[in-house]
CSV table of C-alpha atoms in Angstrom, one decimal:
chain,number,residue,atom,x,y,z
O,1313,MET,CA,-18.1,-85.7,17.3
O,1314,PHE,CA,-19.0,-82.7,19.3
O,1315,GLN,CA,-18.8,-79.1,17.8
O,1316,ARG,CA,-18.1,-76.1,20.0
O,1317,ASN,CA,-21.2,-73.6,19.3
O,1318,ARG,CA,-19.7,-70.3,18.6
O,1319,VAL,CA,-21.0,-67.6,20.5
O,1320,SER,CA,-22.1,-64.5,18.2
O,1321,ARG,CA,-21.2,-61.2,19.9
O,1322,PRO,CA,-22.7,-58.1,18.6
O,1323,LEU,CA,-20.9,-56.0,16.4
O,1324,ARG,CA,-20.0,-52.4,17.9
O,1325,ALA,CA,-21.5,-49.8,15.8
O,1326,GLN,CA,-18.8,-47.6,13.8
O,1327,PRO,CA,-18.6,-43.9,14.7
O,1328,SER,CA,-20.8,-42.0,12.3
O,1329,LEU,CA,-21.6,-38.3,11.9
O,1330,ASN,CA,-25.2,-39.5,11.9
O,1331,ASP,CA,-24.8,-40.0,15.5
O,1332,PRO,CA,-26.1,-36.8,17.3
O,1333,ASP,CA,-23.6,-37.3,20.3
O,1334,ILE,CA,-20.6,-37.3,18.0
O,1335,LEU,CA,-21.8,-34.6,15.6
O,1336,ARG,CA,-22.6,-32.3,18.6
O,1337,GLU,CA,-19.0,-32.9,20.1
O,1338,PHE,CA,-17.7,-32.4,16.6
O,1339,VAL,CA,-19.3,-29.2,16.3
O,1340,ARG,CA,-18.7,-28.0,19.7
O,1341,THR,CA,-14.6,-28.6,19.5
O,1342,LEU,CA,-14.3,-27.4,15.8
O,1343,ARG,CA,-11.9,-24.4,15.7
O,1344,GLU,CA,-14.2,-23.1,12.7
O,1345,GLY,CA,-17.2,-21.0,13.6
O,1346,ILE,CA,-20.6,-22.8,12.8
O,1347,TYR,CA,-23.6,-20.9,12.9
O,1348,ILE,CA,-27.3,-21.1,11.9
O,1349,SER,CA,-29.2,-17.9,11.3
O,1350,THR,CA,-32.5,-16.8,9.6
O,1351,GLY,CA,-32.8,-15.1,6.1
O,1352,ASP,CA,-32.9,-11.6,7.6
O,1353,GLY,CA,-29.6,-12.3,10.0
O,1354,GLU,CA,-30.9,-13.3,13.2
O,1355,ILE,CA,-28.4,-15.8,14.7
O,1356,LEU,CA,-30.4,-18.7,16.1
O,1357,ASP,CA,-27.2,-21.0,17.2
O,1358,ALA,CA,-23.5,-21.0,16.9
O,1359,ASN,CA,-20.4,-23.0,18.5
O,1360,ALA,CA,-18.0,-21.5,20.8
O,1361,ALA,CA,-15.6,-20.7,17.8
O,1362,PHE,CA,-18.0,-18.6,16.2
O,1363,LEU,CA,-18.5,-16.7,19.5
O,1364,ASP,CA,-14.7,-16.1,19.9
O,1365,ILE,CA,-14.8,-14.9,16.2
O,1366,VAL,CA,-17.4,-12.2,16.8
O,1367,GLY,CA,-16.3,-11.4,20.2
O,1368,ALA,CA,-19.5,-12.7,22.2
O,1369,GLU,CA,-19.8,-14.5,25.3
O,1370,SER,CA,-23.3,-16.5,24.5
O,1371,VAL,CA,-25.9,-17.3,22.0
O,1372,GLU,CA,-28.1,-15.1,23.8
O,1373,GLU,CA,-26.0,-12.2,23.7
O,1374,LEU,CA,-26.0,-12.4,19.7
O,1375,ARG,CA,-29.7,-12.3,19.6
O,1376,ALA,CA,-29.3,-8.2,20.2
O,1377,TYR,CA,-27.7,-8.3,16.6
O,1378,ARG,CA,-27.9,-9.6,13.3
O,1379,ALA,CA,-25.5,-11.0,11.0
O,1380,GLN,CA,-25.1,-7.8,8.7
O,1381,ASP,CA,-24.2,-5.6,12.1
O,1382,PHE,CA,-21.0,-7.2,11.9
O,1383,VAL,CA,-20.1,-6.8,8.7
O,1384,VAL,CA,-17.8,-3.8,7.8
O,1385,ASP,CA,-18.8,-3.1,4.3
O,1386,PRO,CA,-22.6,-3.1,3.8
O,1387,GLU,CA,-22.0,-3.6,0.1
O,1388,GLN,CA,-20.3,-7.1,0.7
O,1389,ARG,CA,-23.2,-8.2,2.6
O,1390,ARG,CA,-25.5,-7.3,-0.2
O,1391,THR,CA,-23.2,-9.1,-2.8
O,1392,GLU,CA,-23.1,-12.3,-0.7
O,1393,LEU,CA,-27.0,-12.2,-0.3
O,1394,LEU,CA,-27.3,-12.0,-3.9
O,1395,ILE,CA,-25.3,-14.9,-4.8
O,1396,LEU,CA,-27.1,-16.8,-1.9
O,1397,ALA,CA,-30.4,-16.1,-3.7
O,1398,ARG,CA,-29.3,-16.8,-6.9
O,1399,ASP,CA,-27.1,-19.8,-6.6
O,1400,GLY,CA,-28.3,-21.2,-3.1
O,1401,ALA,CA,-24.7,-21.6,-1.7
O,1402,ILE,CA,-21.8,-19.6,-1.5
O,1403,ARG,CA,-18.2,-20.8,-0.6
O,1404,GLU,CA,-15.1,-18.7,0.7
O,1405,PHE,CA,-16.6,-15.7,0.6
O,1406,GLU,CA,-14.3,-13.0,2.1
O,1407,LEU,CA,-15.6,-10.5,4.6
O,1408,GLN,CA,-14.1,-7.9,6.8
O,1409,ILE,CA,-16.1,-8.2,10.1
O,1410,ARG,CA,-16.1,-6.0,13.5
O,1411,SER,CA,-16.3,-8.1,16.6
O,1412,LEU,CA,-18.2,-6.9,19.5
O,1413,ASP,CA,-14.7,-5.5,21.1
O,1414,GLY,CA,-14.0,-3.3,18.0
O,1415,GLN,CA,-11.5,-5.6,16.4
O,1416,ILE,CA,-11.4,-5.9,12.6
O,1417,ARG,CA,-11.2,-9.4,11.3
O,1418,THR,CA,-10.9,-11.0,7.8
O,1419,VAL,CA,-13.1,-14.0,7.5
O,1420,LEU,CA,-14.2,-16.6,4.7
O,1421,ASP,CA,-17.8,-17.3,4.9
O,1422,THR,CA,-19.4,-20.5,3.4
O,1423,THR,CA,-23.0,-20.8,3.3
O,1424,PHE,CA,-25.8,-23.1,2.2
O,1425,VAL,CA,-29.6,-22.0,2.1
O,1426,VAL,CA,-31.8,-24.4,3.8
O,1427,GLN,CA,-35.7,-24.3,3.6
O,1428,ASP,CA,-37.2,-25.4,6.8
O,1429,PRO,CA,-39.6,-28.4,6.2
O,1430,GLY,CA,-42.2,-27.6,8.7
O,1431,SER,CA,-42.2,-23.7,8.7
O,1432,GLY,CA,-40.9,-23.2,5.1
O,1433,LYS,CA,-38.9,-20.5,6.4
O,1434,THR,CA,-35.1,-19.8,4.9
O,1435,HIS,CA,-32.4,-20.6,7.1
O,1436,PHE,CA,-28.5,-20.0,6.5
O,1437,HIS,CA,-26.4,-22.9,7.5
O,1438,GLY,CA,-22.7,-21.6,7.4
O,1439,VAL,CA,-19.2,-22.1,8.5
O,1440,LEU,CA,-16.8,-18.9,9.3
O,1441,VAL,CA,-13.1,-19.4,9.1
O,1442,ASP,CA,-10.9,-16.4,10.6
O,1443,ILE,CA,-7.9,-15.7,8.3
O,1444,THR,CA,-7.1,-12.6,10.0
O,1445,ALA,CA,-3.5,-14.0,11.0
O,1446,ARG,CA,-3.0,-14.9,7.3
O,1447,LYS,CA,-4.0,-11.6,5.9
O,1448,LEU,CA,-1.4,-9.5,8.0
O,1449,LEU,CA,1.3,-12.3,7.2
O,1450,GLU,CA,0.4,-11.6,3.4
O,1451,GLN,CA,0.4,-7.8,4.2
O,1452,LYS,CA,3.7,-7.8,6.0
O,1453,LEU,CA,5.4,-10.1,3.0
O,1454,LEU,CA,3.9,-7.5,0.3
O,1455,GLU,CA,5.5,-4.6,2.5
O,1456,LEU,CA,8.7,-6.3,2.8
O,1457,SER,CA,8.6,-6.9,-1.0
O,1458,ILE,CA,7.7,-3.1,-2.1
O,1459,ARG,CA,9.8,-1.5,0.7
O,1460,ASP,CA,13.4,-0.1,0.1
O,1461,PRO,CA,15.4,-2.4,2.8
O,1462,LEU,CA,17.8,0.6,3.4
O,1463,THR,CA,15.5,3.8,3.4
O,1464,GLY,CA,12.2,2.2,4.4
O,1465,CYS,CA,10.6,4.0,1.2
O,1466,TYR,CA,8.7,2.3,-1.6
O,1467,ASN,CA,10.9,0.5,-4.0
O,1468,ARG,CA,10.2,0.5,-7.9
O,1469,ARG,CA,7.6,-2.2,-7.7
O,1470,ALA,CA,5.4,0.4,-6.2
O,1471,LEU,CA,5.8,2.0,-9.6
O,1472,ASP,CA,4.4,-1.2,-11.3
O,1473,THR,CA,1.1,-0.9,-9.1
O,1474,ALA,CA,0.6,2.9,-9.6
O,1475,ALA,CA,1.0,2.0,-13.5
O,1476,GLU,CA,-1.8,-0.6,-13.5
O,1477,LYS,CA,-4.0,2.0,-11.9
O,1478,MET,CA,-3.3,4.5,-14.3
O,1479,GLU,CA,-4.3,2.0,-17.0
O,1480,GLN,CA,-7.3,1.4,-15.4
O,1481,GLN,CA,-8.5,4.8,-14.6
O,1482,PRO,CA,-7.1,6.8,-17.9
O,1483,ASP,CA,-8.8,10.1,-16.8
O,1484,GLU,CA,-7.5,10.2,-13.3
O,1485,MET,CA,-5.2,13.1,-12.5
O,1486,TRP,CA,-1.7,12.3,-11.2
O,1487,GLY,CA,1.0,14.7,-10.0
O,1488,CYS,CA,4.5,13.5,-9.9
O,1489,ILE,CA,7.6,15.1,-7.9
O,1490,TYR,CA,11.0,14.0,-8.9
O,1491,ILE,CA,14.0,14.6,-6.2
O,1492,ASP,CA,17.6,14.0,-7.0
O,1493,VAL,CA,20.3,14.6,-4.1
O,1494,ASP,CA,23.0,16.9,-5.7
O,1495,HIS,CA,26.5,15.9,-5.6
O,1496,PHE,CA,25.8,12.5,-3.8
O,1497,LYS,CA,28.4,10.8,-5.8
O,1498,GLN,CA,31.1,13.2,-4.7
O,1499,TYR,CA,30.0,12.8,-1.1
O,1500,ASN,CA,30.0,9.1,-1.5
O,1501,ASP,CA,33.5,8.9,-3.0
O,1502,LEU,CA,34.8,11.3,-0.2
O,1503,HIS,CA,33.2,10.0,2.8
O,1504,GLY,CA,32.3,6.3,2.2
O,1505,HIS,CA,29.5,4.2,1.5
O,1506,HIS,CA,28.2,4.1,5.0
O,1507,ALA,CA,28.0,8.0,5.7
O,1508,GLY,CA,26.4,7.8,2.0
O,1509,ASP,CA,23.7,5.4,3.1
O,1510,GLU,CA,22.9,7.5,6.4
O,1511,VAL,CA,22.4,10.7,4.4
O,1512,LEU,CA,19.9,8.5,2.1
O,1513,VAL,CA,18.2,7.2,5.3
O,1514,ARG,CA,17.8,10.9,6.7
O,1515,MET,CA,16.7,12.3,3.3
O,1516,SER,CA,14.1,9.7,3.2
O,1517,ARG,CA,12.9,10.5,6.5
O,1518,PHE,CA,12.6,14.2,5.7
O,1519,LEU,CA,10.5,13.3,2.5
O,1520,MET,CA,8.3,11.2,4.2
O,1521,ARG,CA,7.6,13.6,7.1
O,1522,GLN,CA,6.4,16.5,4.2
O,1523,VAL,CA,3.6,14.1,2.5
O,1524,ARG,CA,0.4,12.4,3.7
O,1525,ALA,CA,0.2,8.7,4.6
O,1526,GLU,CA,-1.6,8.1,1.4
O,1527,GLN,CA,1.2,9.8,-0.9
O,1528,SER,CA,4.0,7.4,-1.7
O,1529,VAL,CA,7.6,8.2,-1.4
O,1530,ILE,CA,9.5,5.8,-3.8
O,1531,ARG,CA,13.1,5.4,-4.0
O,1532,VAL,CA,13.7,4.9,-7.8
O,1533,GLY,CA,17.7,5.2,-7.8
O,1534,GLY,CA,20.6,5.5,-5.2
O,1535,ASP,CA,20.1,9.0,-4.5
O,1536,GLU,CA,16.8,9.7,-6.5
O,1537,PHE,CA,13.1,9.8,-5.1
O,1538,VAL,CA,9.8,10.2,-6.8
O,1539,ILE,CA,6.5,11.4,-4.9
O,1540,LEU,CA,3.4,10.3,-6.6
O,1541,LEU,CA,0.2,12.3,-5.7
O,1542,SER,CA,-3.0,10.5,-6.8
O,1543,GLY,CA,-5.8,12.9,-7.8
O,1544,ASP,CA,-3.8,15.8,-7.4
O,1545,ASP,CA,-4.1,18.9,-9.8
O,1546,SER,CA,-1.4,21.4,-11.0
O,1547,VAL,CA,-2.2,23.6,-7.8
O,1548,HIS,CA,-2.0,21.0,-5.3
O,1549,THR,CA,1.2,19.4,-6.8
O,1550,ASP,CA,2.9,23.1,-7.2
O,1551,ALA,CA,2.0,23.8,-3.7
O,1552,ILE,CA,3.8,20.5,-2.5
O,1553,ALA,CA,6.7,21.3,-4.6
O,1554,ARG,CA,7.0,24.7,-3.2
O,1555,ARG,CA,6.7,23.2,0.5
O,1556,PHE,CA,9.5,20.5,-0.2
O,1557,ARG,CA,11.7,23.6,-1.5
O,1558,ALA,CA,11.0,25.9,1.5
O,1559,ASP,CA,11.5,23.1,4.3
O,1560,GLY,CA,14.5,21.7,2.3
O,1561,MET,CA,16.4,25.2,3.2
O,1562,GLN,CA,16.1,24.4,7.0
O,1563,HIS,CA,15.5,20.7,7.3
O,1564,ALA,CA,16.6,18.5,4.5
O,1565,PRO,CA,20.0,16.7,5.1
O,1566,ALA,CA,21.2,17.3,1.8
O,1567,LEU,CA,20.8,19.7,-0.9
O,1568,PHE,CA,18.6,18.5,-3.8
O,1569,SER,CA,17.1,19.3,-7.1
O,1570,LEU,CA,13.4,19.1,-7.8
O,1571,GLY,CA,11.0,18.7,-10.7
O,1572,TRP,CA,7.5,17.9,-11.1
O,1573,SER,CA,5.0,17.3,-14.0
O,1574,LEU,CA,1.1,16.7,-14.0
O,1575,ARG,CA,-0.4,13.6,-15.8
O,1576,GLU,CA,-1.9,14.4,-19.4
O,1577,PRO,CA,-5.2,12.4,-20.2
O,1578,SER,CA,-4.2,8.8,-20.6
O,1579,GLU,CA,-0.6,9.2,-20.3
O,1580,PRO,CA,1.4,6.1,-19.2
O,1581,LEU,CA,3.6,6.8,-16.1
O,1582,ASP,CA,6.8,6.3,-17.4
O,1583,GLN,CA,6.3,9.4,-19.6
O,1584,MET,CA,4.9,11.3,-16.7
O,1585,LEU,CA,8.2,10.4,-14.8
O,1586,ALA,CA,10.5,11.3,-17.7
O,1587,ARG,CA,8.6,14.8,-18.1
O,1588,ALA,CA,9.3,15.5,-14.0
O,1589,ASP,CA,13.0,14.2,-14.8
O,1590,ASP,CA,13.3,16.8,-17.7
O,1591,HIS,CA,12.1,19.4,-15.5
O,1592,LEU,CA,14.5,18.5,-12.6
O,1593,LEU,CA,17.3,18.9,-15.2
O,1594,ALA,CA,16.1,22.1,-16.6
O,1595,VAL,CA,15.9,23.8,-13.1
O,1596,ARG,CA,19.3,22.3,-12.3
O,1597,ALA,CA,20.9,23.8,-15.6
O,1598,LEU,CA,19.5,27.1,-15.0
O,1599,ARG,CA,20.8,27.3,-11.8
O,1600,GLY,CA,24.4,27.1,-13.3
O,1601,THR,CA,26.8,24.2,-13.1
O,1602,GLN,CA,29.8,26.2,-11.7
O,1603,ARG,CA,27.8,28.1,-9.1
O,1604,ASP,CA,26.1,24.9,-8.1
O,1605,THR,CA,29.2,22.9,-7.8
O,1606,GLN,CA,30.9,25.6,-5.6
O,1607,ARG,CA,27.7,26.0,-3.4
O,1608,GLY,CA,26.7,22.5,-3.2
O,1609,SER,CA,29.5,20.0,-3.4
O,1610,GLN,CA,29.3,19.2,0.4
O,1611,LEU,CA,26.3,17.6,1.8
O,1612,ARG,CA,25.2,18.2,5.3
O,1613,PRO,CA,27.1,16.2,7.8
O,1614,ALA,CA,25.4,12.9,8.4
O,1615,THR,CA,26.4,12.7,12.0
O,1616,SER,CA,23.5,14.0,14.0
O,1617,GLU,CA,19.6,14.0,12.9
O,1618,VAL,CA,18.3,17.3,11.4
O,1619,PRO,CA,15.0,17.7,13.0
O,1620,GLY,CA,12.1,17.8,10.5
O,1621,GLY,CA,8.5,19.5,10.0
O,1622,ARG,CA,6.4,21.4,7.9
O,1623,GLY,CA,7.3,24.8,6.6
O,1624,ALA,CA,5.3,27.5,4.8
O,1625,GLY,CA,5.2,27.2,1.1
O,1626,GLY,CA,7.4,29.7,-0.9
O,1627,GLY,CA,9.8,30.0,-4.0
O,1628,GLY,CA,9.6,28.4,-7.4
O,1629,GLY,CA,7.9,24.9,-7.9
O,1630,GLY,CA,11.4,23.3,-8.8
O,1631,GLY,CA,15.0,24.2,-7.7
O,1632,GLY,CA,17.2,23.0,-4.9
O,1633,ALA,CA,16.9,23.1,-1.4
O,1634,GLY,CA,18.9,26.2,0.2
O,1635,GLY,CA,17.1,28.7,-2.1
O,1636,GLU,CA,19.2,28.1,-5.2
O,1637,GLY,CA,17.3,28.4,-8.7
O,1638,GLY,CA,13.6,28.8,-9.9
O,1639,ASP,CA,11.2,27.0,-11.8
O,1640,PRO,CA,11.6,27.3,-15.7
O,1641,SER,CA,8.0,26.7,-16.0
O,1642,PRO,CA,5.9,30.1,-17.0
O,1643,GLY,CA,3.1,29.3,-14.3
O,1644,PRO,CA,1.7,26.8,-12.2
O,1645,GLY,CA,0.4,24.2,-14.9
O,1646,HIS,CA,2.8,21.8,-16.7
O,1647,PRO,CA,6.5,22.7,-16.1
O,1648,VAL,CA,7.9,23.5,-19.9
O,1649,VAL,CA,11.5,22.0,-20.7
O,1650,PRO,CA,13.4,24.1,-23.0
O,1651,THR,CA,15.5,22.0,-24.9
O,1652,GLU,CA,18.4,24.1,-24.6
O,1653,HIS,CA,18.6,23.8,-20.8
O,1654,ARG,CA,18.8,20.2,-20.6
O,1655,ALA,CA,21.9,18.6,-19.0
O,1656,PRO,CA,23.2,15.3,-19.8
O,1657,ARG,CA,22.3,12.4,-17.7
O,1658,SER,CA,25.2,10.6,-15.7
O,1659,THR,CA,26.2,6.9,-16.6
O,1660,ASN,CA,24.8,4.1,-14.6
O,1661,ARG,CA,26.5,3.6,-11.3
O,1662,THR,CA,26.2,0.8,-8.6
O,1663,PRO,CA,23.8,0.5,-5.9
O,1664,ASN,CA,24.7,2.6,-2.9
O,1665,THR,CA,26.8,4.9,-4.7
O,1666,GLY,CA,24.7,7.1,-6.4
O,1667,HIS,CA,23.2,4.4,-8.7
O,1668,ARG,CA,20.7,5.6,-11.4
O,1669,ALA,CA,18.2,2.9,-12.0
O,1670,PRO,CA,16.1,3.1,-15.3
O,1671,TYR,CA,13.6,5.9,-14.5
O,1672,SER,CA,10.9,4.4,-16.7
O,1673,LEU,CA,9.0,0.9,-16.4
O,1674,GLY,CA,10.7,0.1,-19.7
O,1675,THR,CA,13.8,0.6,-21.2
O,1676,GLU,CA,15.8,3.6,-20.2
O,1677,PRO,CA,15.5,6.5,-22.7
O,1678,ASP,CA,18.1,8.3,-24.3
O,1679,PRO,CA,19.7,11.1,-22.4
O,1680,PRO,CA,18.2,14.3,-23.2
O,1681,SER,CA,20.3,16.4,-25.6
C-alpha cells in the first residue's frame, strides 16, 4: 500500500517587534511622539508625531535646538533630569512646552536612560504624549463647576479654594470686600424674578470691571458678592473699596452697601468674611434705616445697559453707592464694628429672590445682636 508523501511547507514567520521593518513602520505611524536625545538635550532622531508636537518640519530643523529650549518652566526640566539621574527612568512627567510656532502645549514625557555600549554616552529614549486638549477640557469643566451660571462670577466653591490657600499660607495678607445690593428683595417682589436677574447680571459686570483679572468676584448669595484680594494690605483694600463706592455713584446698576476687612495672621477665611459682613451692616445702620429706605427702595431700571469704567477714588471705605453713609472705622486699618450699630440679618430666602446663603464655610453664625 502506497502512502502519500506529505510536502512540508515552510512556516510563515509571525509579525514581531524584533523585525526592523515592522518596528520602523510602527514608530512612523504612532500618534505619540518618539525621540532619542543626548544627555545634554540634543535631539538625534524623532518620529513625525514628535515633530508635529514641537512644530518642526524635520529632524534637521531640530538640530539647532536643545530639549530644554522647548520647556516653558526651566525648573520642571531640572526636576525631570534629577529624577532620571536618580532612577534611570521617568514615567508620564507633566511638562508645559512651547512649540516653534509659539503654542503652549501640555505633554506627558516618559523617558528611559540608555547607555550606548560602544561610546558609553548617555542617551534618552522617550515618548511624548500631547494632552493639551484634555487639559483644556478639564479647565473648562472646572470653570463650569466654580462659575455662577447666571452672572458668570465665581460661586461659593471658589471660597473653598481660597480657604485652602489661606491654611497653607497663614502669614499671607488678604483683603475682603463684601457687597450687598440694597432693597433687592423689594425690587424682586415688585418687578419679578426676570428683572431681578437682569439687575444681578449687570451688577456682576460692574463689579468685575473694577478689579484685575486675578482678583476674584464671588457671588455668595442672591444679592451678595465678595471680592477677595490676595496679597493686599489695608491701604490697597481701602483704596479699592473707595473706588467701588465712587464708581458706584455713576455706573452701578443698583444701590449697594459695602464693608471690608483685612485678614489677621493665621485667620481662617470664614472669620474674615464675617468681619467684612459685620462692617457692611454697621455702615448700613449708620446711614439710617428710614432715610435709606426712602432714598434707595427703587433700584435703577434694568432695561438698558449702564456703561462701566474706572473712576477716581473718594469717600469712605464703606457705604452705599450714591454717596450715602460713611465708614464707621477710625482709619484705613481694620474697620471697627460697634456692637450697637449692628443691624439684624434677614431670614433665609430662596435662590433668585435675594437668597442669603451661609456666608461662612461652616454653619451660618448667629445674626449680630
